[in-house]
Amino acid sequence: DKMQHHLCPKTFPPIPRDIVSDRNSESVVVIGAGVSGLFAALSLQKMGIKNLAVLEASGNFGGRLRAAPDAFSDAVEGCPFDVGAEWIHSSDGMRVLQSMMEGFYDNDGTKVDKTELMPYKPTIYFRSRKSRILTSLYKETKFKSSTWYHWLEENVYAKVKQYVEVNRPVKNVVYHDGAKKIKVVLADGEEREADRVICTVPLAILKESVEGRSLQFDPPLSDRMTAAIRSIDMPPGFRVLFRMKEKFYQDMSIDGTFLGTLLNTDDVTIIYDAALGKDQLGAKQNILGYVAIGHKPAGELSRLESTELGAAVLRRIDEHFEGKGSANIIGEPVVQNWAAEPYICGSYSFPGSAKHRLELSKPLAGGR
């Protein structure tokens, strides 16, 4: 019963059942209430830490997990859509979700997960050319009547929301050797002290940091860690959702050739049917999704404001489908430009080298 897709691990690292009793009273500050920050808080809570604060710079939890606005969902029979992370990169999505929650279930061990998933097997094209090989190999999972954001809200955030403080950007982390406490300085000048600090901000924010902008560390990060931060890419990216009168587009169309995509996996543009498999929607509900990741496909466009970006993407769709985008669009699109989010500044972190990933995983100040 092995995981059927290599992009997801078979299991996730277990959390300790408890920690040394004299550490239960330690204070911990988690910087960031994205997926990593919330799971860190959930793990600490499970280990008995009670003096805990999760400081989120923006006005909401979730990081790069986000759902389309309610107005958009209401217009499509109440069906929610992701505008951040969307796919579960495995043919056994429920196994992934249960692995992520291992150790966090009720005390009786009952695994309760009512999330409705669906297999995702689109017919894939490179522009207008069907790829039989990729269509036969591509097997992933998606949420059918929910989103990644709503799953996180129900399964993780709900358990730790009492610790989460939004609109609390951190300006400086002071962790000098010999000091009893780590000082966390907020943008408004408030200071917090903690025994330990867990920093879960996006890589793009760390890139800003090492250039002297955004969050700062005192003392500064080591040369080796700074080099690792600079070496791993987190390029711009955005997603746009359109309501269309007719489905004139393929299940999934990659803007490029098969060979070109293989040679350059860092840049990708995908036009796809965001409603594929959501058979609870009526036949007249057609949702076209447009995703661009990378410096070439998303760099220049990501500098536009939302209305201009939506219009520019619609022009790209018209070029691709001979004007059918403008002829079929209903209402205004949903535009999520992750590069323009001030506390995210990019799409997602690329893998980078094992050496640099290892360096970024090392704790500072003796694990404090």
Coordinates of C-alpha atoms in Angstrom, one line a residue:
D1 CA 0.0 0.0 0.0
K2 CA 2.6 2.5 -1.1
M3 CA 2.1 6.1 -2.1
Q4 CA 1.6 6.1 -5.8
H5 CA 3.2 9.4 -6.6
H6 CA 6.8 10.4 -5.9
L7 CA 6.1 14.0 -5.1
C8 CA 4.6 13.2 -1.7
P9 CA 6.3 11.2 1.0
K10 CA 4.7 7.9 2.3
T11 CA 4.8 9.3 5.8
F12 CA 5.6 12.6 7.5
P13 CA 8.0 12.9 10.5
P14 CA 6.3 12.0 13.7
I15 CA 6.0 14.5 16.6
P16 CA 7.2 13.6 20.1
R17 CA 4.5 12.5 22.5
D18 CA 5.8 14.8 25.1
I19 CA 9.0 16.7 25.9
V20 CA 11.1 16.9 29.1
S21 CA 8.8 18.2 31.8
D22 CA 11.0 21.1 32.7
R23 CA 10.6 22.5 29.2
N24 CA 6.8 22.6 29.3
S25 CA 6.9 26.0 30.9
E26 CA 9.1 27.5 28.2
S27 CA 7.8 30.3 26.1
V28 CA 7.8 30.0 22.3
V29 CA 7.1 32.5 19.6
V30 CA 6.3 31.3 16.1
I31 CA 6.7 33.8 13.3
G32 CA 4.2 33.3 10.6
A33 CA 0.7 31.6 10.5
G34 CA 1.0 29.9 7.2
V35 CA 0.9 26.1 6.9
S36 CA 4.3 25.6 8.6
G37 CA 3.6 28.0 11.4
L38 CA 0.2 26.5 12.2
F39 CA 1.5 23.0 12.2
A40 CA 4.4 24.1 14.4
A41 CA 1.9 25.5 16.9
L42 CA -0.2 22.4 16.7
S43 CA 2.9 20.2 17.4
L44 CA 4.0 22.5 20.4
Q45 CA 0.5 22.3 21.8
K46 CA 0.5 18.5 21.5
M47 CA 3.8 18.5 23.4
G48 CA 2.4 20.5 26.3
I49 CA 3.7 24.0 25.5
K50 CA 1.2 26.5 26.8
N51 CA 3.1 29.8 26.7
L52 CA 2.8 30.1 22.9
A53 CA 2.2 33.0 20.4
V54 CA 1.9 32.8 16.7
L55 CA 2.6 36.2 15.1
E56 CA 1.2 36.7 11.6
A57 CA 2.1 39.8 9.7
S58 CA -0.9 39.8 7.4
G59 CA -4.6 40.0 8.3
N60 CA -5.3 36.3 7.9
F61 CA -3.8 32.9 8.5
G62 CA -3.0 30.4 5.8
G63 CA 0.0 31.9 4.0
R64 CA -0.2 30.7 0.4
L65 CA -3.4 28.8 1.0
R66 CA -6.3 30.9 0.1
A67 CA -9.8 30.4 -1.3
A68 CA -11.6 32.6 -3.9
P69 CA -13.8 35.3 -2.4
D70 CA -17.3 34.3 -1.3
A71 CA -18.8 36.4 -4.0
F72 CA -17.1 34.2 -6.6
S73 CA -18.2 31.0 -5.0
D74 CA -21.8 32.2 -4.5
A75 CA -21.9 32.9 -8.3
V76 CA -21.0 29.2 -9.0
E77 CA -23.5 27.5 -6.8
G78 CA -21.5 27.9 -3.6
C79 CA -18.6 25.8 -4.8
P80 CA -15.2 27.0 -3.3
F81 CA -12.1 27.3 -5.4
D82 CA -8.4 27.5 -4.4
V83 CA -6.4 30.5 -5.6
G84 CA -3.3 29.4 -3.8
A85 CA -2.1 25.8 -3.6
E86 CA -4.7 23.6 -5.3
W87 CA -3.5 20.1 -6.1
I88 CA -2.5 17.2 -3.8
H89 CA 0.5 15.8 -5.6
S90 CA -0.5 12.1 -5.1
S91 CA -3.0 9.7 -6.5
D92 CA -3.9 8.9 -2.9
G93 CA -4.8 12.3 -1.5
M94 CA -6.5 11.0 1.6
R95 CA -3.4 9.1 2.6
V96 CA -1.5 12.4 2.4
L97 CA -4.0 14.2 4.6
Q98 CA -4.0 11.5 7.2
S99 CA -0.2 11.3 7.2
M100 CA -0.1 15.1 7.8
M101 CA -2.5 14.7 10.8
E102 CA -0.8 11.6 12.3
G103 CA -0.5 12.2 16.0
F104 CA -3.1 15.0 16.0
Y105 CA -6.2 12.8 16.0
D106 CA -8.5 12.3 19.0
N107 CA -7.1 10.5 22.0
D108 CA -9.0 7.3 21.1
G109 CA -7.0 7.2 17.8
T110 CA -10.1 7.7 15.7
K111 CA -9.2 9.1 12.3
V112 CA -12.1 11.5 11.4
D113 CA -11.8 13.2 8.0
K114 CA -14.9 13.9 6.1
T115 CA -13.1 15.8 3.4
E116 CA -14.4 14.9 -0.1
L117 CA -11.6 14.4 -2.5
M118 CA -11.6 13.4 -6.2
P119 CA -9.0 11.9 -8.5
Y120 CA -7.6 14.4 -10.9
K121 CA -6.7 13.0 -14.3
P122 CA -7.0 15.7 -17.0
T123 CA -6.3 15.2 -20.7
I124 CA -3.1 17.2 -21.1
Y125 CA -2.1 19.3 -24.1
F126 CA 1.0 21.2 -25.0
R127 CA -0.7 24.2 -26.6
S128 CA -3.1 22.4 -29.0
R129 CA -1.1 19.1 -29.2
K130 CA -2.4 16.3 -27.0
S131 CA 0.2 14.5 -24.9
R132 CA -0.8 10.9 -24.6
I133 CA 2.2 10.0 -22.5
L134 CA 1.7 12.7 -19.9
T135 CA -2.1 12.2 -19.8
S136 CA -1.6 8.5 -19.0
L137 CA 1.1 9.1 -16.3
Y138 CA -0.5 12.2 -14.6
K139 CA -2.4 11.1 -11.5
E140 CA -3.1 13.5 -8.7
T141 CA -5.9 14.5 -6.3
K142 CA -8.0 17.6 -5.7
F143 CA -10.6 18.8 -3.2
K144 CA -14.1 18.3 -4.6
S145 CA -16.3 20.4 -2.4
S146 CA -13.7 22.2 -0.3
T147 CA -10.2 23.8 -0.7
W148 CA -6.8 23.5 0.9
Y149 CA -7.5 26.7 2.8
H150 CA -10.8 25.4 4.3
W151 CA -9.1 22.0 5.1
L152 CA -6.4 23.9 7.0
E153 CA -9.0 26.1 8.8
E154 CA -11.0 23.1 10.0
N155 CA -8.2 20.7 10.8
V156 CA -5.4 22.8 12.1
Y157 CA -6.2 26.5 12.6
A158 CA -9.4 25.7 14.6
K159 CA -7.2 23.8 17.2
V160 CA -4.6 26.6 17.7
K161 CA -6.5 29.8 16.8
Q162 CA -6.3 31.0 20.4
Y163 CA -2.5 31.5 19.9
V164 CA -2.7 33.3 16.6
E165 CA -2.3 37.1 16.4
V166 CA -2.8 38.7 13.0
N167 CA -1.5 42.1 11.7
R168 CA 1.6 41.6 13.9
P169 CA 4.6 41.9 11.6
V170 CA 8.0 41.2 13.2
K171 CA 10.8 43.7 12.5
N172 CA 13.7 42.2 14.4
V173 CA 14.8 39.0 16.2
V174 CA 17.6 39.5 18.7
Y175 CA 19.2 36.3 19.8
H176 CA 22.7 37.1 21.3
D177 CA 24.7 34.3 22.9
G178 CA 24.4 34.4 26.7
A179 CA 21.1 36.3 26.8
K180 CA 18.5 34.5 28.8
K181 CA 15.7 35.2 26.4
I182 CA 15.3 35.9 22.6
K183 CA 13.8 39.3 21.9
V184 CA 11.2 39.6 19.2
V185 CA 10.6 43.2 18.1
L186 CA 7.3 44.0 16.3
A187 CA 6.9 46.7 13.6
D188 CA 4.9 48.9 16.0
G189 CA 7.8 48.8 18.6
E190 CA 6.3 46.2 20.9
E191 CA 8.8 43.7 22.3
R192 CA 8.2 40.1 23.2
E193 CA 10.6 37.8 24.9
A194 CA 10.7 34.0 24.5
D195 CA 12.9 31.0 25.3
R196 CA 12.6 29.8 21.7
V197 CA 11.6 31.3 18.4
I198 CA 10.5 29.4 15.3
C199 CA 10.6 31.4 12.1
T200 CA 8.4 30.1 9.3
V201 CA 8.3 33.1 6.9
P202 CA 8.5 32.5 3.2
L203 CA 11.9 32.2 1.5
A204 CA 11.3 35.4 -0.5
I205 CA 11.0 37.3 2.9
L206 CA 14.3 35.9 4.0
K207 CA 15.8 37.1 0.7
E208 CA 14.5 40.5 1.5
S209 CA 16.0 40.2 4.9
V210 CA 19.6 39.3 3.8
E211 CA 19.5 42.4 1.5
G212 CA 18.8 44.6 4.5
R213 CA 15.0 44.9 4.0
S214 CA 12.1 43.3 5.9
L215 CA 12.7 41.1 8.9
Q216 CA 16.2 41.5 10.5
F217 CA 18.2 39.2 12.7
D218 CA 20.7 40.3 15.4
P219 CA 23.3 39.1 15.1
P220 CA 23.0 38.7 11.2
L221 CA 22.6 35.3 9.7
S222 CA 25.8 33.4 8.9
D223 CA 27.5 33.8 5.5
R224 CA 26.7 30.1 4.7
M225 CA 23.0 30.5 5.6
T226 CA 22.8 33.8 3.6
A227 CA 24.4 32.1 0.6
A228 CA 21.8 29.3 0.9
I229 CA 18.9 31.8 1.0
R230 CA 20.2 33.6 -2.1
S231 CA 20.8 30.3 -4.0
I232 CA 17.3 28.8 -3.7
D233 CA 14.7 30.5 -5.9
M234 CA 11.2 31.6 -5.0
P235 CA 10.0 33.2 -8.3
P236 CA 6.9 35.3 -8.9
G237 CA 3.6 33.6 -9.6
F238 CA -0.1 34.2 -9.9
R239 CA -3.4 32.5 -10.5
V240 CA -6.5 34.0 -12.3
L241 CA -10.0 32.4 -12.3
F242 CA -12.5 33.3 -15.0
R243 CA -16.2 32.4 -15.3
M244 CA -17.0 31.5 -18.9
K245 CA -20.2 31.0 -20.8
E246 CA -18.8 28.0 -22.7
K247 CA -15.9 25.6 -22.2
F248 CA -13.7 26.3 -25.3
Y249 CA -10.5 25.3 -23.5
Q250 CA -8.9 21.9 -22.8
D251 CA -8.7 20.1 -19.4
M252 CA -5.1 21.3 -19.1
S253 CA -3.0 23.1 -21.7
I254 CA 0.7 23.8 -21.0
D255 CA 2.0 26.8 -22.9
G256 CA 5.1 25.3 -24.5
T257 CA 6.4 22.2 -26.1
F258 CA 6.9 18.9 -24.3
L259 CA 10.7 19.1 -24.8
G260 CA 10.9 22.7 -23.8
T261 CA 9.0 22.1 -20.6
L262 CA 11.3 19.2 -19.7
L263 CA 14.3 21.3 -20.3
N264 CA 13.0 24.2 -18.3
T265 CA 10.8 23.2 -15.4
D266 CA 11.3 26.5 -13.6
D267 CA 8.9 28.5 -15.9
V268 CA 5.4 27.2 -16.5
T269 CA 2.1 28.6 -17.7
I270 CA -1.0 26.5 -17.5
I271 CA -4.5 27.1 -18.8
Y272 CA -6.9 24.6 -17.3
D273 CA -10.5 23.7 -16.4
A274 CA -10.7 24.5 -12.7
A275 CA -14.1 22.9 -12.5
L276 CA -13.0 19.5 -13.9
G277 CA -14.4 16.7 -11.8
K278 CA -16.6 19.0 -9.7
D279 CA -19.8 17.3 -11.0
Q280 CA -21.9 18.9 -8.3
L281 CA -21.7 22.0 -10.5
G282 CA -24.3 22.5 -13.3
A283 CA -23.3 22.2 -16.9
K284 CA -23.3 26.0 -17.4
Q285 CA -20.7 26.6 -14.7
N286 CA -17.4 26.9 -16.6
I287 CA -14.3 28.0 -14.7
L288 CA -11.1 28.7 -16.6
G289 CA -7.9 28.8 -14.5
Y290 CA -4.7 30.5 -15.6
V291 CA -1.5 29.9 -13.6
A292 CA 1.9 31.4 -14.3
I293 CA 5.0 30.5 -12.3
G294 CA 8.6 31.7 -12.9
H295 CA 10.5 34.9 -13.8
K296 CA 9.8 34.7 -17.6
P297 CA 6.0 34.0 -17.6
A298 CA 5.1 35.8 -14.4
G299 CA 7.8 38.4 -13.8
E300 CA 6.7 41.3 -15.9
L301 CA 2.9 40.6 -15.5
S302 CA 3.2 40.2 -11.7
R303 CA 4.2 43.9 -11.5
L304 CA 0.8 45.0 -12.7
E305 CA -2.1 45.8 -10.4
S306 CA -4.9 43.3 -10.2
T307 CA -7.3 44.8 -12.8
E308 CA -4.5 45.3 -15.3
L309 CA -3.2 41.8 -14.6
G310 CA -6.6 40.2 -15.2
A311 CA -7.0 42.1 -18.5
A312 CA -3.5 41.1 -19.6
V313 CA -4.2 37.4 -18.9
L314 CA -7.5 37.6 -20.8
R315 CA -5.5 38.9 -23.8
R316 CA -3.2 35.9 -23.5
I317 CA -6.2 33.6 -23.5
D318 CA -7.6 35.4 -26.5
E319 CA -4.4 34.8 -28.4
H320 CA -4.4 31.2 -27.4
F321 CA -8.1 30.6 -28.3
E322 CA -8.8 33.1 -31.1
G323 CA -10.7 35.6 -29.1
K324 CA -13.0 33.2 -27.3
G325 CA -11.9 34.4 -23.9
S326 CA -13.4 37.9 -24.3
A327 CA -16.4 36.5 -26.1
N328 CA -17.3 34.2 -23.2
I329 CA -16.2 35.9 -20.0
I330 CA -18.8 36.5 -17.3
G331 CA -18.2 39.2 -14.7
E332 CA -14.8 40.1 -13.3
P333 CA -12.0 37.5 -12.8
V334 CA -10.5 36.5 -9.5
V335 CA -6.8 37.6 -9.5
Q336 CA -4.4 36.3 -6.9
N337 CA -0.9 37.7 -7.4
W338 CA 1.4 36.1 -4.9
A339 CA 4.3 38.3 -5.9
A340 CA 2.3 41.3 -4.8
E341 CA 1.5 40.0 -1.3
P342 CA 3.8 42.1 0.9
Y343 CA 4.5 39.3 3.4
I344 CA 4.9 36.5 0.8
C345 CA 6.5 38.1 -2.3
G346 CA 6.5 35.0 -4.5
S347 CA 4.9 31.7 -5.5
Y348 CA 6.8 28.8 -3.9
S349 CA 10.3 27.8 -3.0
F350 CA 12.1 25.7 -5.6
P351 CA 14.0 22.6 -4.3
G352 CA 17.5 24.0 -4.7
S353 CA 20.5 21.9 -3.8
A354 CA 20.6 19.4 -0.9
K355 CA 23.5 21.3 0.6
H356 CA 21.6 24.6 0.7
R357 CA 18.4 22.9 2.0
L358 CA 20.4 21.3 4.8
E359 CA 21.9 24.7 5.7
L360 CA 18.5 26.3 6.0
S361 CA 17.3 23.5 8.3
K362 CA 20.0 24.2 10.9
P363 CA 18.9 26.0 14.1
L364 CA 20.5 29.2 15.3
A365 CA 22.0 29.9 18.7
G366 CA 22.1 26.3 19.8
G367 CA 18.6 25.5 18.8
R368 CA 17.0 28.4 20.5

